[in-house]
Coordinates of C-alpha atoms and ligand atoms in Angstrom, one line a residue:
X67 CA 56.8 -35.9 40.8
X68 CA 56.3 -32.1 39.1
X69 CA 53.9 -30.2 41.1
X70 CA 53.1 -26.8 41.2
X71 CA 54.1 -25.5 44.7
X72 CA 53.4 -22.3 47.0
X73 CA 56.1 -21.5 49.3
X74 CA 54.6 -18.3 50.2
X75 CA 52.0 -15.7 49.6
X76 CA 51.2 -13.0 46.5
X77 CA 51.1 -13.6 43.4
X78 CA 54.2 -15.2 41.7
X79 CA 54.3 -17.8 45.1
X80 CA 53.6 -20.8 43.3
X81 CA 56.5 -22.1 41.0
X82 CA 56.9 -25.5 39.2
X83 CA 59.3 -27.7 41.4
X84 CA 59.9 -31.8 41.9
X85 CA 59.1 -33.3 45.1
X86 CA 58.8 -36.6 47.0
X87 CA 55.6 -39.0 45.3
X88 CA 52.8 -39.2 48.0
X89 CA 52.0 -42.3 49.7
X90 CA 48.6 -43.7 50.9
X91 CA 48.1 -42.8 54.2
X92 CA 45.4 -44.7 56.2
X93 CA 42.1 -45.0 54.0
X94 CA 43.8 -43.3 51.4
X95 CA 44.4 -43.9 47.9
X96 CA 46.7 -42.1 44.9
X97 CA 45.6 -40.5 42.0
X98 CA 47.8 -40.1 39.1
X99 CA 46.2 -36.8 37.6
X100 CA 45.0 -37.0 34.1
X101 CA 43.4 -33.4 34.6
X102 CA 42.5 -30.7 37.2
X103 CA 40.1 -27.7 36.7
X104 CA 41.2 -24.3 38.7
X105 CA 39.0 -22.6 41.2
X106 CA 38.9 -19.0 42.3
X107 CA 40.2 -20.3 45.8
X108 CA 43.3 -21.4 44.1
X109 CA 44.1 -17.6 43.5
X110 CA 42.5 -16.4 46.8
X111 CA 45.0 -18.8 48.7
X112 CA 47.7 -17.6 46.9
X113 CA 47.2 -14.2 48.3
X114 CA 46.5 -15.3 51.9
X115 CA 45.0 -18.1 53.7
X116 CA 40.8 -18.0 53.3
X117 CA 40.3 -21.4 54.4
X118 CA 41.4 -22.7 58.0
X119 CA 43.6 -25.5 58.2
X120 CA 45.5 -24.0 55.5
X121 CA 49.5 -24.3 55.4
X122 CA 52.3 -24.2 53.2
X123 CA 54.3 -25.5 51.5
X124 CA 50.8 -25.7 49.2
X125 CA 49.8 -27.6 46.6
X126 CA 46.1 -26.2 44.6
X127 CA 44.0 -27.7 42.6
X128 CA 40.8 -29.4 44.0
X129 CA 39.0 -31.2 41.0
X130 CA 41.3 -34.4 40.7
X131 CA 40.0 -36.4 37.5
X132 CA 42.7 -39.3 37.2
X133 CA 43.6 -43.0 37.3
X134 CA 44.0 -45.0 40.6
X135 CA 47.8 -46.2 40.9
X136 CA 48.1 -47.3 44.5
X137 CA 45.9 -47.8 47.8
X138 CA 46.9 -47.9 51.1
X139 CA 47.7 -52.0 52.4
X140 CA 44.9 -51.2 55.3
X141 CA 42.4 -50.7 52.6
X142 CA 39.5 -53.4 52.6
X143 CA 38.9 -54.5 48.9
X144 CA 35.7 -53.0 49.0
X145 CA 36.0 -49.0 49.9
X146 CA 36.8 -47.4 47.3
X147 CA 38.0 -47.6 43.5
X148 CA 40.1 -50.9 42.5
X149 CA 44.2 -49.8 41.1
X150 CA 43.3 -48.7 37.3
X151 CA 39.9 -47.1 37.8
X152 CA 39.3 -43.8 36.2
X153 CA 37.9 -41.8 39.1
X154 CA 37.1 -38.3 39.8
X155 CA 37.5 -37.0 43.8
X156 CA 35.2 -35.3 45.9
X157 CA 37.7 -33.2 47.5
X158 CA 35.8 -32.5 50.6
X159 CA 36.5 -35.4 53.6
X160 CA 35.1 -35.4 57.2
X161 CA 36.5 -36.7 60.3
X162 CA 33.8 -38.9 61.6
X163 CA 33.9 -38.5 64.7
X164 CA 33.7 -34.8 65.7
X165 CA 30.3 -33.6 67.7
X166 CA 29.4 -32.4 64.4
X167 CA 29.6 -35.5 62.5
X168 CA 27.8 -37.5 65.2
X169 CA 25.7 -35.2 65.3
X170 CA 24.3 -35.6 61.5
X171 CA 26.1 -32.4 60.8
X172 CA 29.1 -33.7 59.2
X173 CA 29.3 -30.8 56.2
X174 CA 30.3 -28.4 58.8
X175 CA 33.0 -30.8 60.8
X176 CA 35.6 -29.3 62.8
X177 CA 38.1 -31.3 61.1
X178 CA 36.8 -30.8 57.4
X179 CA 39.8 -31.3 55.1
X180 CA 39.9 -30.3 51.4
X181 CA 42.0 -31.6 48.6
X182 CA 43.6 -28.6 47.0
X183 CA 42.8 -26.5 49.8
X184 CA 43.6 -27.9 53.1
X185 CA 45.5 -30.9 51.9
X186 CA 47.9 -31.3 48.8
X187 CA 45.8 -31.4 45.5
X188 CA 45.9 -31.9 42.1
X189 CA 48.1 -29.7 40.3
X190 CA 50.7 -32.1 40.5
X191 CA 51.3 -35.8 39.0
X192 CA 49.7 -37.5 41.9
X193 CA 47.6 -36.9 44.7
X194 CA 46.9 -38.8 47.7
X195 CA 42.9 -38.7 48.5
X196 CA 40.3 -40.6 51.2
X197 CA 39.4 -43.9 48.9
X198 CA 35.6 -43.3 50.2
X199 CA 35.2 -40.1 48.5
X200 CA 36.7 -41.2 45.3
X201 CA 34.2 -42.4 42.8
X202 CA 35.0 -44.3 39.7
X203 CA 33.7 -42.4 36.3
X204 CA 30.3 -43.2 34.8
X205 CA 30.8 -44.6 31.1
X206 CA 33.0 -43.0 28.8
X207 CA 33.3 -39.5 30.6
X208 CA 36.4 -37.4 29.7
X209 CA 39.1 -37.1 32.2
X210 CA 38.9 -33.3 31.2
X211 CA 34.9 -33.6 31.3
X212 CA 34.9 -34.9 35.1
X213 CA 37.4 -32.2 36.4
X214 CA 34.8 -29.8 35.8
X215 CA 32.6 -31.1 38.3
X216 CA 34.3 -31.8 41.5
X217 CA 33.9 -27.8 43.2
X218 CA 31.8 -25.9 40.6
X219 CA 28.9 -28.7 39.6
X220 CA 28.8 -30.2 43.5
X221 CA 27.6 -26.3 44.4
X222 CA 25.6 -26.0 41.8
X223 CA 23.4 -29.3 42.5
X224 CA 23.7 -28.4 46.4
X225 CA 22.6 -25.1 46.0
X226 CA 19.7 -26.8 44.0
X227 CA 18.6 -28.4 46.4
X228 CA 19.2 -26.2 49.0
X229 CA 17.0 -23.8 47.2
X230 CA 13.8 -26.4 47.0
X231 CA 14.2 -26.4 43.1
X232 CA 12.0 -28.1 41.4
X233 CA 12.0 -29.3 37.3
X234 CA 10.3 -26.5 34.8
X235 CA 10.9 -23.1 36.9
X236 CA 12.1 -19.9 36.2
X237 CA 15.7 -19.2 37.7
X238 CA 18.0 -16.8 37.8
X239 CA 21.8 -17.5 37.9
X240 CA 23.9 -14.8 38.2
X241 CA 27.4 -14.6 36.7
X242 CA 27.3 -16.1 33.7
X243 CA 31.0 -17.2 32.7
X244 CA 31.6 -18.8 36.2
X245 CA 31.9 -22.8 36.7
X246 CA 29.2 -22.7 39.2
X247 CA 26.8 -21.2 36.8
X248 CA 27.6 -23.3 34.3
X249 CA 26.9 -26.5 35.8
X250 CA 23.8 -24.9 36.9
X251 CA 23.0 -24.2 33.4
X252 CA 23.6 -28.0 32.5
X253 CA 21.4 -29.1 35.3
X254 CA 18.9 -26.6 34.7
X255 CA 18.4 -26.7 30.6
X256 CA 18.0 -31.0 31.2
X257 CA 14.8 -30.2 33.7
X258 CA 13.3 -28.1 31.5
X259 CA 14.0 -25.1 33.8
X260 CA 14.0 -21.2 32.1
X261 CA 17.8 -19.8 32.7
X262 CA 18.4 -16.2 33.0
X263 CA 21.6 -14.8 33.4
X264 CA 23.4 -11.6 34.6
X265 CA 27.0 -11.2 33.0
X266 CA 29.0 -8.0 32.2
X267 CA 29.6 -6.6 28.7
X268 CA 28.1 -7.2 25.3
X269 CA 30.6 -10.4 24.3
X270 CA 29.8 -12.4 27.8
X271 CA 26.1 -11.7 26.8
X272 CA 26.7 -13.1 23.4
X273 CA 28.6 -15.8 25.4
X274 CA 26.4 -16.5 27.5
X275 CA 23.2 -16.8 25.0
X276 CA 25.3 -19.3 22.4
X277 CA 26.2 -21.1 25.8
X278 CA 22.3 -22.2 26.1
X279 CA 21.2 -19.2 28.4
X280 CA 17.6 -18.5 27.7
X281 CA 17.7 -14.9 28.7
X282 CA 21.3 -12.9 29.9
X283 CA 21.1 -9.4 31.1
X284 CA 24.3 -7.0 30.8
X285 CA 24.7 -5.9 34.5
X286 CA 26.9 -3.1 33.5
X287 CA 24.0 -1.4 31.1
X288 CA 20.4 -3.1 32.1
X289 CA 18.4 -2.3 35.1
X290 CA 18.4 -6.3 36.4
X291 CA 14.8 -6.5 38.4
X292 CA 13.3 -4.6 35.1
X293 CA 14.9 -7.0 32.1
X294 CA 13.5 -9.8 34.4
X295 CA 10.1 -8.1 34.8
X296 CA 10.1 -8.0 30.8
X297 CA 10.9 -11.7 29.8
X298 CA 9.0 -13.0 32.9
X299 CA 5.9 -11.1 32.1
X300 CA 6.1 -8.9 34.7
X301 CA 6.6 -12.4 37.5
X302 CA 9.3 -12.7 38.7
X303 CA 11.5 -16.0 38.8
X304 CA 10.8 -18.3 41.2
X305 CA 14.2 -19.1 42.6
X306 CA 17.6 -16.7 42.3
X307 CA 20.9 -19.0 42.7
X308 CA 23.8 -16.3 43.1
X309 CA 27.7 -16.7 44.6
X310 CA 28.3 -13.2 43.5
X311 CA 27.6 -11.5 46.8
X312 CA 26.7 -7.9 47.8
X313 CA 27.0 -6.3 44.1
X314 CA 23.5 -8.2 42.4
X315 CA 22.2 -9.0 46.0
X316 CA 19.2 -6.3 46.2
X317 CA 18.6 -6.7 42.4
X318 CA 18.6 -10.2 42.7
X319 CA 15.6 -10.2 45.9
X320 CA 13.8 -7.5 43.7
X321 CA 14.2 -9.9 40.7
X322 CA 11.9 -12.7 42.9
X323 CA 9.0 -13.1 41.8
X324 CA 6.0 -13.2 45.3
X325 CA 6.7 -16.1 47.2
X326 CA 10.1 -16.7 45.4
X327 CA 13.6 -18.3 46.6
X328 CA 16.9 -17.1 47.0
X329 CA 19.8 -19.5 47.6
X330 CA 23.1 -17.9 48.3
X331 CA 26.4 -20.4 47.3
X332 CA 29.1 -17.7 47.5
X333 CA 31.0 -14.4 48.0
X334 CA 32.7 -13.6 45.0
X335 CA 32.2 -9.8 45.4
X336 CA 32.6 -9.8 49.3
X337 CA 31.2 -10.4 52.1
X338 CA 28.7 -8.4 53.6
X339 CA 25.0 -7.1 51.7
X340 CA 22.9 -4.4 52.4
X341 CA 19.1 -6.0 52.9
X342 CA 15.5 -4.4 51.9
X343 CA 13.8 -6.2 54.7
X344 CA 10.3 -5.1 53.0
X345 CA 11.6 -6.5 49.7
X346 CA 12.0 -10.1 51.3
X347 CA 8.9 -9.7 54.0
X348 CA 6.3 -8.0 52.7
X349 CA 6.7 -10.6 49.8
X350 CA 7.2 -13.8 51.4
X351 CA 10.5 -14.4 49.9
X352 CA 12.9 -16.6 51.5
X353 CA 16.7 -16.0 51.8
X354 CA 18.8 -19.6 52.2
X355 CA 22.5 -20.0 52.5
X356 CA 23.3 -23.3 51.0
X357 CA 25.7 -24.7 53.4
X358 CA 28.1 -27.9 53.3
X359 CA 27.0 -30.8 51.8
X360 CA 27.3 -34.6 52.5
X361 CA 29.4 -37.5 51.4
X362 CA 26.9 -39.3 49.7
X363 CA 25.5 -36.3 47.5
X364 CA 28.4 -36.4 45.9
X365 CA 28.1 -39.5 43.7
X366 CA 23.9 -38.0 43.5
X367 CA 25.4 -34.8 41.4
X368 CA 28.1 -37.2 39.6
X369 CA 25.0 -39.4 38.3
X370 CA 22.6 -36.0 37.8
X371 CA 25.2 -34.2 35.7
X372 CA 25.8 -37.8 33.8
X373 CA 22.5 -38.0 33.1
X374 CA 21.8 -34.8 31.7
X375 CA 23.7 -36.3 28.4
X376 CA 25.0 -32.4 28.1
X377 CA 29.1 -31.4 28.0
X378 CA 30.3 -29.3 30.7
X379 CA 30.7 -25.8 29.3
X380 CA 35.1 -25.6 29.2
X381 CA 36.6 -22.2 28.7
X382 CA 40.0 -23.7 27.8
X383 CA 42.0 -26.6 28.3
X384 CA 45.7 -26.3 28.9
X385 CA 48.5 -28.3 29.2
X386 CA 49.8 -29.1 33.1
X387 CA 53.4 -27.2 32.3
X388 CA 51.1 -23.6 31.2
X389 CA 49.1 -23.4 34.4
X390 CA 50.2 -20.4 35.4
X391 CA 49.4 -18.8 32.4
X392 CA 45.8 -20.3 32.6
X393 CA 45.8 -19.2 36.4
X394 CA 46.3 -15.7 34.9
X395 CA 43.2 -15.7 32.6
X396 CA 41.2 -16.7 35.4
X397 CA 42.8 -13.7 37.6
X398 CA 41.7 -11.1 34.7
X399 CA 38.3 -12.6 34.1
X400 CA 38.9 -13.7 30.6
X401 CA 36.9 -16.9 30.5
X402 CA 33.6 -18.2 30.3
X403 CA 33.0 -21.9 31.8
X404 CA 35.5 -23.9 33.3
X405 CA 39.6 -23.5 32.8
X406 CA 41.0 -27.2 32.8
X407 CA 44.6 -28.3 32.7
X408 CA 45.4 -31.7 31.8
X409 CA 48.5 -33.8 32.5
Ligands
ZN207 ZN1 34.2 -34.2 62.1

């Protein structure tokens, strides 16, 4: 099959090359990949190992939308999606039988694989994936549609409910342009949520506004806790969702309103933050990391994101052969929603 391969590290390490088809292995399936959205991990990876379990020879791309071709002859009929099903994958697999996963903590497994991180993934002509964590596509949704969801809308709806959200509040997502916040933008708008937004520069505000963003603040020229004072009434929101780290972390606690949430998904900007303990204490704010989540939310944000009837927000879509030139939009930041490439 043609897969995009990393044989080593920095950029330029992955290279288009032909290698052996996978096989099922135990409990597994294949996916031949009709499309495959790119992550920021993809890049990170290609610089050095982030992720432990990591190896090369390396093969990226961890949201797998695609058609079942072949499951392994110890599958029983009933795990997983039937040879010709249009399936998405929840990269993401646990080992089962770990202290952690016995232990009802299976997200943070000692053994936790990921497809495109940890195992081979998707930016190839087939991958091999666990058949339970591969879920056959609701109605009519586009190949390219359900590689947006795999990473960036699964942290979005964990972070969701991580964060105690409930329908109708006032939330503030920062980063505009990434995957993450869009998905939290989908989910958000079909609750009736209010969705502000931090981005940087004049266009990714314009962006961000035509993307369905009720309120986005230009980071690099608006004082963030004041532009939220003045389209909240002076409140505050009630829940920050931010996986930009330490640059909007003590704007983001001052944006809170009293009582108000912060759920933390990622580290895009690093990872260490200075803290105001008065700005979180003395106002009965809460800080929450959102952690791992578990096999069977999965399908829960594939039917919440169906449901809300809205289109993923896609940057670009490109074909399989350019995705190193799509790699190298994401690298300068010259996107807004998810890049895609499809095979
Ligand atoms: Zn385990």
């Amino acid at each position: 099959m043609r897969a995009f391969v990393q044989r080593g590290f920095g950029v330029g390490a992955v290279a288009p090359e032909t290698v052996a088809d996978p096989t099922p292995g135990p409990g597994e399936l294949v996916v031949q990949v009709r499309a495959c959205a790119l992550n920021r991990l993809d890049l990170l990876q290609e610089i050095a190992p982030v992720v432990r379990g990591f190896s090369l020879p390396h093969i990226a791309g961890m949201d797998v939308a695609g058609v079942v071709v072949a499951r392994a002859a110890d599958l029983p009929d009933d795990v997983g999606p039937p040879i010709g099903a249009r399936v998405m994958v929840d990269p993401v697999s646990t080992c089962g039988i770990c202290a952690r996963c016995t232990t009802g903590n299976a997200p943070y497994c000692e053994d936790l694989r990921t497809v495109g991180s940890t195992r081979p993934g998707g930016f190839a002509e087939l991958v091999a994936a666990p058949a339970d964590r591969t879920y056959e596509l609701p109605g009519s949704m586009s190949f390219v549609d359900a590689a947006t969801m795999p990473v960036a809308a699964m942290t979005a709806y964990h972070a969701l409910e991580a964060g105690g959200h409930v329908p109708g509040e006032v939330v503030l997502v920062n980063g505009a342009a990434s995957g993450v916040s869009c998905a939290l933008l989908t989910l958000l708008l079909a609750d009736g949520s209010t969705v502000i937004t931090t981005t940087g520069g004049t266009e990714k505000v314009a962006r961000a506004l035509a993307a369905g963003y009720h309120h986005a603040i230009d980071r690099n020229a608006d004082d963030i806790p004041a532009a939220v004072a003045m389209v909240t009434g002076g409140r505050g929101v009630d829940l920050v969702v931010d996986h930009v780290g330490p640059a909007l972390f003590r704007e983001s606690i001052a944006s809170l309103a009293i009582g108000g949430r912060m759920v933390f998904c990622g580290t895009t900007t690093g990872p260490e933050a200075t803290l105001s303990l008065t700005d979180v204490y003395h106002w009965g704010r809460s800080l929450i990391g959102a952690g791992g989540y578990l096999a069977e939310d999965f399908p829960k944000m594939l039917a919440a994101m169906a449901a809300t009837g809205r289109a993923p927000v896609i940057d670009r879509v490109w074909p399989f052969d350019r995705l190193l030139d799509a790699q190298q939009c994401m690298r300068d930041g010259a996107f807004f929603g998810k890049i895609v490439v499809e095979l």
